[in-house]
Amino acid sequence: SNSSHPTNRPKLTDSYTEDTWMKLRDAVSAIQNSTSIRYNLEELYQAVENLCSYKVSPVLYKQLRQVCEDHVQAQIHQFREYPSSSLDSLSFLKRMNRCWQDHCSQTIMIRSIFLFLDRTYILQNSLLPSIWDTGLELFRTHIVSDGAVQSRTVEGILEQIERERNGETVDRSLLRSLLGMLSDLQVYKDSFEQRFLTETNRLYAAEGQRLMQERDVPEYLHHVARRLEEENDRVISYLDQSTQKPLITTVEKQLLGEHMNAILQKGLWMLLDENRVCELMLLYELLNKVKGGLTALLQAWRDYIKSFGGEIVSSPEKDKEMVQELLDFKDKMDHVTQRCFQRNDTFINAMKEAFESFINKRPNKPAELIAKYVDSKLRAGNKEATEEELERILDKIMIIFRFIHGKDVFEAFYKKDLAKRLLVGKSASVDAEKSMLSKLKHECGAAFTSKLEGMFKDMELSKDIMIQFKQYMQNQSDPSNIELTVNILTMGYWPSYTPMDVHLPTEMVKLQEVFKVFYLGKHSGRKLQWQPTLGHAVLKTEFKEGKKELQVSLFQTLVLLMFNESDECSVEEIRAATGIEDGELKRTLQSLACGKARVLNKMPRGKDVEDADRFHFNSDFRHKLFRIKINQIQMKETVEEQVSTTERVFQDRQYQIDAAVVRIMKMRKTLSHNLLVSELYNQLKFPVKPADLKKRIESLIDRDYMERDKENPNQYHYVA
């Protein structure tokens, strides 16, 4: 630096140094008092450079620091003497801000003149603060660290923030500048942040308590979200970035953490009942921010599903709607997990567990009703759904079906309904039937559906057999004028039907014999058992209006054929001639004489059939159709029928338990009671009580399949 201005360097004398310093001090003083500087800046810069070159830097630095310190010290009085009413707190803050802003711009100006000193001597002395840092240090020491002044500044700032929180408009740039000052002076954390967080805590603790009493949950949630947004905005606008985390944590703790259980107890069920998607989404987002929030929400959500679902399942008077309500409820809960709970797997699994728990609280009934619901959808009369919709409904049903423990109950009722659909030709679509079967097979394995598949096979084989039988009949010397169609049902596949002996007309009996000879000729060693309850026929009939065809059950056929012989018959005569059991006979007569298509007239008239009634053929019968289907009076599925289906399931379960015990014992030879029971639980596919298992084990011991150990009664041995 010595060589840069070799020509115009003045001779250094004490008087030169003194004069130069006076000149510089005047300039500093002019800057501090905001008056004009008498010298040009380049000249002043040069003067500093000259003094530094002549090794008087240490003195120069000291003198500069002293001048600055004297000036800053003089500033404190205006703040100490400031009136202390709260009205003046804002003007106090404004004055403090002006003082700070002036101090900064003065320090920058002074530094630009003394830049050479700053860049050489001060930079080389690591213990000395730069001119800018010296300025900060002086302001901190003499103004901001003054107890009264600091306390008043911080209180003023806190008061402004509180006003803003209460909805008033405040001067944000003033706050930004003052908090920036505290930050620059490195007193932000100690002087301001601690107090600010304490105040925030106090304010929101009181606000949370008050609003939880006054507002309903949706309103409260929106309020919390708005408060969090405001506080985040405060950080962006004027607080130090480092305050964000503790500030937001404080707000979340006081508005959410402290009231988490109250919010869930008071609001969750209502939000779910009313399907308030937005608020549920908000609830999830907010509780996700708080420690333990989602765990609490998860538990409350699980409880809600169990309670609401439990009501659907456990009210017998609502059995008719049960399955539809379950489907709707599942849809609704799926929607909530998708839209509101961000498809969180934990929530999806909790929902599945809750469904499984409540649906099995009432054993067997849901399984039975699901089977009936599927029947109602697969039956031919079901016009409400296209094939795609039907497929969708079946998929949804399978989800509910999955939750059920006693799937064998479903199978028993499903089989019974499927049999009706197949035998009466009442299936809406073979594709839908096959689709349902493949879903069941996929869900429960081939063993579960093997009998159901067998039923379909029987129907297809029967078609082939009938083609062969028709050809066989054409070669008979004595062709019959009745066309016979037979469905051959394999006993193990189909539900068991109670055999009923009725008196068939001779031509029917003869035709049955012909078929029997034909069939057994092809399949020797098989036994045919006719099921009159499932039979139906088409009768050609002449009325005054003309010829008609009647589509009727076998029992209706037997009754109507009697009127070929006589015009009028009593109930007793019909019973004797047909051999139909009493209840069945009365229902059959009712369908012919009291239904929509009355081909018989009953004397006396009335809805019910009594023993003394008499019937005669109604030759005046009219109908717009040529072929008329006369519906049987559908005996609503009787309680006995339901009970017998359920009992059959239980009987099957006993056999399965027995078989499993023998299988396990045969393999293990010796086993303790507890190990045997736990092994059984692994193998059995239906729910079973320990007491029931104990009974089956006792029964097997009685029948000598296994025995108790002589020494230890809890130990069993297999008996070969």
XYZ file of C-alpha atoms in Angstrom, residues 89 93 150-166 170 175 178-179 182 188 190-203 234 238-239 243 247:
44
model
C -45.463 1.971 24.112
C -40.961 1.243 19.857
C -34.801 -3.875 27.180
C -37.800 -4.812 29.251
C -39.858 -1.984 27.783
C -38.849 -2.859 24.226
C -39.699 -6.546 24.630
C -42.993 -5.792 26.392
C -43.938 -3.385 23.647
C -43.236 -6.014 20.988
C -45.227 -8.667 22.912
C -48.128 -6.261 23.298
C -48.189 -5.608 19.538
C -48.152 -9.365 18.822
C -50.998 -9.962 21.276
C -53.020 -7.227 19.591
C -52.430 -8.843 16.232
C -53.538 -12.212 17.644
C -56.732 -10.550 18.816
C -50.247 -3.799 13.578
C -41.845 -5.571 14.416
C -37.000 -4.527 15.996
C -36.844 -8.331 16.162
C -32.511 -8.220 18.774
C -33.190 -12.435 20.638
C -32.592 -14.677 25.917
C -34.455 -11.379 25.967
C -37.411 -12.123 23.688
C -38.000 -15.737 22.633
C -38.393 -17.273 26.094
C -40.944 -14.667 27.152
C -42.740 -14.853 23.827
C -43.161 -18.636 24.075
C -44.346 -18.376 27.699
C -46.948 -15.773 26.684
C -47.993 -17.888 23.697
C -48.406 -20.905 25.949
C -50.538 -18.952 28.412
C -52.726 -17.428 25.691
C -45.930 -14.589 11.775
C -41.270 -10.922 11.409
C -40.174 -13.651 13.836
C -38.717 -19.683 16.668
C -43.835 -21.845 18.570
